[in-house]
Coordinates of C-alpha atoms in Angstrom, one line a residue:
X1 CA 0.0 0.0 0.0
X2 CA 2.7 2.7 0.9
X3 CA 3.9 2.2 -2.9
X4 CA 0.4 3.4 -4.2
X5 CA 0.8 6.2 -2.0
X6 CA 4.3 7.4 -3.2
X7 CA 3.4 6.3 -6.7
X8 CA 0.6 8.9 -6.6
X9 CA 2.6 11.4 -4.8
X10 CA 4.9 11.7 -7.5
X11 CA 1.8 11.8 -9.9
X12 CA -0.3 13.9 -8.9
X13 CA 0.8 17.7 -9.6
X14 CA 2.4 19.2 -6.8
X15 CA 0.6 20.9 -4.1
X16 CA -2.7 20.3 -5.3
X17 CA -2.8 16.4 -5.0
X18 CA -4.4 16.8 -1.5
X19 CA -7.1 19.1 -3.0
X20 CA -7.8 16.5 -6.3
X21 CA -8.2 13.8 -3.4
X22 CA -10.3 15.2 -1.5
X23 CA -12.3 16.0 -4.8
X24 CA -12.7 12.5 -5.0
X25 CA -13.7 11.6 -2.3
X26 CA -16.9 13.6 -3.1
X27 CA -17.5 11.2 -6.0
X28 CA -17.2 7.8 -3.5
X29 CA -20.3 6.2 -2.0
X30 CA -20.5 3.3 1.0
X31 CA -22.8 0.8 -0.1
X32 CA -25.1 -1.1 2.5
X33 CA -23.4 -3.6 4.5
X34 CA -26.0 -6.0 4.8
X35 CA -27.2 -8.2 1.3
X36 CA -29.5 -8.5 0.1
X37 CA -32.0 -11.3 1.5
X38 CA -33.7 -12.9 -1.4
X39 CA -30.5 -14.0 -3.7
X40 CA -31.4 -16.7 -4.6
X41 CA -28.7 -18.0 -7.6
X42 CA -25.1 -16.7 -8.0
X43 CA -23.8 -17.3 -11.1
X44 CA -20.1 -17.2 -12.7
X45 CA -18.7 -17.0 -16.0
X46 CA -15.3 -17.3 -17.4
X47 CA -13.5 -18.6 -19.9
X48 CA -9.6 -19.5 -21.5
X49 CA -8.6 -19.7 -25.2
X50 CA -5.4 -21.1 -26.9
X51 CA -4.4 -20.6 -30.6
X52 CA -2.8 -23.4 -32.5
X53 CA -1.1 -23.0 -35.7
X54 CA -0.3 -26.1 -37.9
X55 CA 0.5 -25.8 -41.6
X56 CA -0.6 -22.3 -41.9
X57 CA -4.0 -23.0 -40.5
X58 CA -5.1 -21.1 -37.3
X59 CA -7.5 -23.2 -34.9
X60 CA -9.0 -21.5 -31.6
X61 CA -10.1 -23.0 -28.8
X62 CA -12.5 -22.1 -26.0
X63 CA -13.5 -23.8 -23.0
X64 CA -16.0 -21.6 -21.4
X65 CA -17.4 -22.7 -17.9
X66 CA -20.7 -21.1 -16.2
X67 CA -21.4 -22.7 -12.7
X68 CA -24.7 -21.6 -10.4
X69 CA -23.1 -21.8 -7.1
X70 CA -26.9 -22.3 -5.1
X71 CA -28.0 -24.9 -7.2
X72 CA -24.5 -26.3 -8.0
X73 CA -25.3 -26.5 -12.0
X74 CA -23.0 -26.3 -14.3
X75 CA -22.3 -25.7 -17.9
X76 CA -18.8 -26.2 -19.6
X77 CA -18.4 -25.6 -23.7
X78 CA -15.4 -26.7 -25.1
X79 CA -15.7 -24.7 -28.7
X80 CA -12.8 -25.0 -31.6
X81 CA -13.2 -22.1 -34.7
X82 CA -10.9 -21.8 -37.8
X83 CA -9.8 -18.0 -37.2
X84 CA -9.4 -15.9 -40.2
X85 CA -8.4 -12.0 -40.3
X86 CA -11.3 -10.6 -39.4
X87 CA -11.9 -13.0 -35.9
X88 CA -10.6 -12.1 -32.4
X89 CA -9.9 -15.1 -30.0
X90 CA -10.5 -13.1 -27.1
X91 CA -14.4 -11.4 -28.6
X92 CA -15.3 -15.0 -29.8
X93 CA -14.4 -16.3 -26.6
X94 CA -16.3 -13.2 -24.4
X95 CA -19.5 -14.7 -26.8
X96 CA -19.0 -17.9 -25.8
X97 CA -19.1 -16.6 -22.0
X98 CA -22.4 -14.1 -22.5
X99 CA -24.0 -17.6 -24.5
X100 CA -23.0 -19.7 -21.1
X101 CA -24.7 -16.9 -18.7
X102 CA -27.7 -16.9 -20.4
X103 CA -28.4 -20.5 -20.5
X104 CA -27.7 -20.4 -16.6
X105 CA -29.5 -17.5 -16.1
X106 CA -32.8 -19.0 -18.1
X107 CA -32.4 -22.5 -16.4
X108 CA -32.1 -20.2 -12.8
X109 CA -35.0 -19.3 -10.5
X110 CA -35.7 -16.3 -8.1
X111 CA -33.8 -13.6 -7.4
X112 CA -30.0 -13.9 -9.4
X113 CA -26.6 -12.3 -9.4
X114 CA -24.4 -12.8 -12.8
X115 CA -20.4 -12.2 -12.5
X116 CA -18.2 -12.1 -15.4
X117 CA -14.7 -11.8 -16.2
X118 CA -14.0 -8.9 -18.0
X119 CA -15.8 -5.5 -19.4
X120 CA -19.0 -6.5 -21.2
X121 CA -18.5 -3.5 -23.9
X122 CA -16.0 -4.2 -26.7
X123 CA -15.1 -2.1 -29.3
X124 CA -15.9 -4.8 -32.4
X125 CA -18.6 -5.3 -34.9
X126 CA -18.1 -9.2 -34.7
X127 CA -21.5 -10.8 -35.2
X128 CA -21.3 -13.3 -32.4
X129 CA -20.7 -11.0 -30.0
X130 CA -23.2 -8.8 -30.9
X131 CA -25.6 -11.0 -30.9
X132 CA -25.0 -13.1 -27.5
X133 CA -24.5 -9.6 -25.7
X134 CA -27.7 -8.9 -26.6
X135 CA -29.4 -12.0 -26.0
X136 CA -27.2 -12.0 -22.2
X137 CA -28.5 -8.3 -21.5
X138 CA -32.2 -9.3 -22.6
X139 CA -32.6 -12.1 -20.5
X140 CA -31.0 -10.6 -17.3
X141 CA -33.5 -7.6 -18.0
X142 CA -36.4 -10.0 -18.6
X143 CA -35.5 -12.1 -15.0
X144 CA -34.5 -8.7 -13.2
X145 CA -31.1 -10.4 -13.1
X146 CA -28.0 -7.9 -11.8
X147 CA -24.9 -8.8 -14.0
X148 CA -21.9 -7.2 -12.7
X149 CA -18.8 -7.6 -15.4
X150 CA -15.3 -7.0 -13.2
X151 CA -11.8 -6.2 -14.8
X152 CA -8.5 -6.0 -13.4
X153 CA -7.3 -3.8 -16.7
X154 CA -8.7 -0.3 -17.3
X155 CA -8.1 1.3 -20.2
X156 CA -9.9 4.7 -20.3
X157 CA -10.7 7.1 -17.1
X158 CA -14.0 8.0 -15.9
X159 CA -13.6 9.8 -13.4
X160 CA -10.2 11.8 -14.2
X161 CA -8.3 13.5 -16.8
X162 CA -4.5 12.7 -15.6
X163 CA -2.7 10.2 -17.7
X164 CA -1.9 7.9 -14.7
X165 CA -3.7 4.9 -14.5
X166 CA -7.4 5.9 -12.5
X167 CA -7.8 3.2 -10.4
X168 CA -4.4 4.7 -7.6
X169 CA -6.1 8.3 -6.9
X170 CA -9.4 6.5 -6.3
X171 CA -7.7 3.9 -3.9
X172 CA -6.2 6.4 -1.9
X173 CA -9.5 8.8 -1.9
X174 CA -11.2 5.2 -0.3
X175 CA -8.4 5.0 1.9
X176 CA -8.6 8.6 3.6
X177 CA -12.7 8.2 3.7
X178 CA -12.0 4.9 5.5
X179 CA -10.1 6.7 7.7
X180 CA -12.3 8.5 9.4
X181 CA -14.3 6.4 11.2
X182 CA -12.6 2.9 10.2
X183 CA -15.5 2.4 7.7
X184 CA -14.6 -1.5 6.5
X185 CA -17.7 -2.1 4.4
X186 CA -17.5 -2.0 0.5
X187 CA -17.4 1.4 -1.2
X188 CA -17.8 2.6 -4.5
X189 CA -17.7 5.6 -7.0
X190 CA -21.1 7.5 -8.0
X191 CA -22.3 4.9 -11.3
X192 CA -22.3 6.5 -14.2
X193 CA -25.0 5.5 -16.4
X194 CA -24.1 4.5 -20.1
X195 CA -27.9 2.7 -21.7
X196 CA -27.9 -0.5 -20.7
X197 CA -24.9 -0.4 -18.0
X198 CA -23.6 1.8 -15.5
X199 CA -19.9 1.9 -14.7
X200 CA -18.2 2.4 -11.8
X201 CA -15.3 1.3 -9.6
X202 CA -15.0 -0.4 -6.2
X203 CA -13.6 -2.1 -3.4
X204 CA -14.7 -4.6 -1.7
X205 CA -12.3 -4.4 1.6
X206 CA -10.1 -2.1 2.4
X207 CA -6.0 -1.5 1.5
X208 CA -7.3 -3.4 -2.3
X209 CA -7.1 -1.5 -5.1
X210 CA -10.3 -1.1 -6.4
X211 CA -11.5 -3.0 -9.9
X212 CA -13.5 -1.5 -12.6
X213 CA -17.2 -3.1 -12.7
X214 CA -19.8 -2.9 -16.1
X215 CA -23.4 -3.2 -14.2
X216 CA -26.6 -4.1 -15.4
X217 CA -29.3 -0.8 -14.4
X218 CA -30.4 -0.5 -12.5
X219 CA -27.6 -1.0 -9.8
X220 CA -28.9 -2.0 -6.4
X221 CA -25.7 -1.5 -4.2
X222 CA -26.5 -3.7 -1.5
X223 CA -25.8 -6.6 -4.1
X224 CA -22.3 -5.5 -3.9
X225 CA -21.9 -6.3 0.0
X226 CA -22.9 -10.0 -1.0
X227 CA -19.8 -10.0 -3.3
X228 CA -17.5 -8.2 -0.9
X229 CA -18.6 -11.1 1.4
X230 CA -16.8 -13.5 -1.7
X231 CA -13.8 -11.6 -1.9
X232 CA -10.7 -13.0 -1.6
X233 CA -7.6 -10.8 0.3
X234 CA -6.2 -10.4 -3.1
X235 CA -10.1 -8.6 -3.7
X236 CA -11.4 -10.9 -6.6
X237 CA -14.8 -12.3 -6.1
X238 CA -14.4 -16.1 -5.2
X239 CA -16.7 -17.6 -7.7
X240 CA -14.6 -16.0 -10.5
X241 CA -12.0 -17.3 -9.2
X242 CA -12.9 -20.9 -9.0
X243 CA -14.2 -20.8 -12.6
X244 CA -11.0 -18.9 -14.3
X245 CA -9.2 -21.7 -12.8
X246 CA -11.9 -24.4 -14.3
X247 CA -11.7 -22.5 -18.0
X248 CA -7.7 -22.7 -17.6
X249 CA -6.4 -24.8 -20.8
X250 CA -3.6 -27.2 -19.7
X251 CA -0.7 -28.1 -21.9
X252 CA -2.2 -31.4 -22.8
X253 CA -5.4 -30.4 -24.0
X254 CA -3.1 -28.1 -26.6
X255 CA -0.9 -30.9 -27.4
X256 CA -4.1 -33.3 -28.2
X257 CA -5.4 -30.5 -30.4
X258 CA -2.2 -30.3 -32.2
X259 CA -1.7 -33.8 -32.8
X260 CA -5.3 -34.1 -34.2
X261 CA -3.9 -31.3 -36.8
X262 CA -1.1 -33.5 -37.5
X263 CA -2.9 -36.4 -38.1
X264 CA -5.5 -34.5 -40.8
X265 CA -2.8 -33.1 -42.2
X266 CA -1.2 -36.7 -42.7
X267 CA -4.5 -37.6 -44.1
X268 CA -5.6 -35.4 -46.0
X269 CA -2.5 -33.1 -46.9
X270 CA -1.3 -29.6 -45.9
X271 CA -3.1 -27.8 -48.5
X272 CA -6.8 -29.0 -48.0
X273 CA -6.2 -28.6 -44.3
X274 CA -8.3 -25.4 -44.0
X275 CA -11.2 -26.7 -46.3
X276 CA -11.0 -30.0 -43.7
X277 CA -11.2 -27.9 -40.8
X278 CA -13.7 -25.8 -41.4
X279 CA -16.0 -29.0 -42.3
X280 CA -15.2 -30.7 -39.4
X281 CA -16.1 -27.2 -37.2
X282 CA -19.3 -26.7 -39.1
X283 CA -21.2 -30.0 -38.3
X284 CA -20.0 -29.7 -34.6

């Protein structure tokens, strides 16, 4: 912690850090530290991806894996694609997750909570994603469903102009409100509302910084002191993290993938290997 504190020290322009800080801290909220009672499903999304080259061909693989952690369902998708300029591993993937979600979510009763890995808008006109965003974000509006996207990685400010990375002014604004009164419940910055999605930061326990959450509207912040009730001391939500290490791809499913190639290509020669693979991937 004392690093983020000199680190912003140095950042923050001279005498009038103190002033930006406090600034912030006009912009934080404390959400309600009792959750909500009538959760009843908690769901969790995430998925990992590989590309394999062989003979010039490009294969992606997916293994998405959705688990409802009340009813202890489960959905896992293991999905190869041929990849060709125009196709992003990581959006295909993110439409794999959304598709997961939703079939969770419309298989789910009561009252539910969706997390996900990752910001929910992308900047992409792929098709698939498009379309399984929508369908994700239509169904958790139909059920009344809150889906709350985290992500370690910001890449644009919301709340500030300076060219430092957001998330260390906010964390020590949180800090000196904490201070105060040795507040130790889960706080937050003022949503800002964006159509479908509000955006906002926050921190589930103190001395973490905070992570950048997409939200379904509207935002009931009490749902946020069930998650901070999840978080690990490295201040990841606990269901995400048991299903980022279930989506992991190890080394041998790779190798098996690769040695398939191998074999088609043995078969059926190097140059129809695209044309095989793509009528292998189309009736699966």
């Amino acid at each position: 912690m004392r690093g983020i504190y000199e680190f912003v020290e140095v950042q923050l322009p001279g005498l009038e850090n103190r002033a930006y800080i406090h600034e912030l801290e006009g912009k934080l909220i404390r959400a309600p530290q009792a959750p909500p009672n009538g959760v009843e499903c908690l769901i969790a999304v995430d998925s990992g991806f590989a590309e394999v080259t062989y003979a010039g061909a490009r294969l992606g693989i997916i293994n998405a894996v959705g688990m409802e952690f009340m009813g202890k369902s489960r959905i896992t998708v293991l999905k190869p694609l041929l990849l060709g300029k125009s196709i992003e591993l990581s959006v295909e993937a993110r439409a794999v997750e959304f598709d997961v979600a939703a079939q969770l979510l419309s298989a789910s009763r009561g009252e539910c909570v969706v997390l996900l890995d990752g910001t929910v808008r992308l900047n992409t006109d792929s098709g698939e994603y498009l379309r399984a965003k929508s369908v994700l974000l239509s169904t958790a509006r139909n059920r009344g469903a809150a889906v709350l996207a985290h992500s370690k990685d910001v890449t644009v400010n919301r709340y500030s102009g300076l060219d430092v990375d957001e998330r260390m002014p906010l964390f020590v604004a949180m800090e000196e409100n904490r201070r105060a009164d040795g507040y130790a419940g889960v706080m937050l910055t003022v949503p800002i509302s964006d159509g479908d999605l509000s955006s906002f930061y926050v921190q589930y326990k103190p001395h973490l910084l905070p992570m950048y959450v997409e939200a379904t509207e509207p935002l009931d912040p009490s749902v946020l002191a069930l998650i901070g009730e999840l978080t690990t001391r490295e201040g990841y939500p606990l269901p995400l993290y048991v299903v980022d290490r279930l989506s992991k791809l190890s080394g041998d499913v790779i190798k098996y993938v690769k040695l398939s190639i191998s074999k088609l290509a043995r078969g059926y020669g190097a140059i129809a290997i695209h044309e095989t693979l793509r009528e292998m991937l189309d009736k699966h």
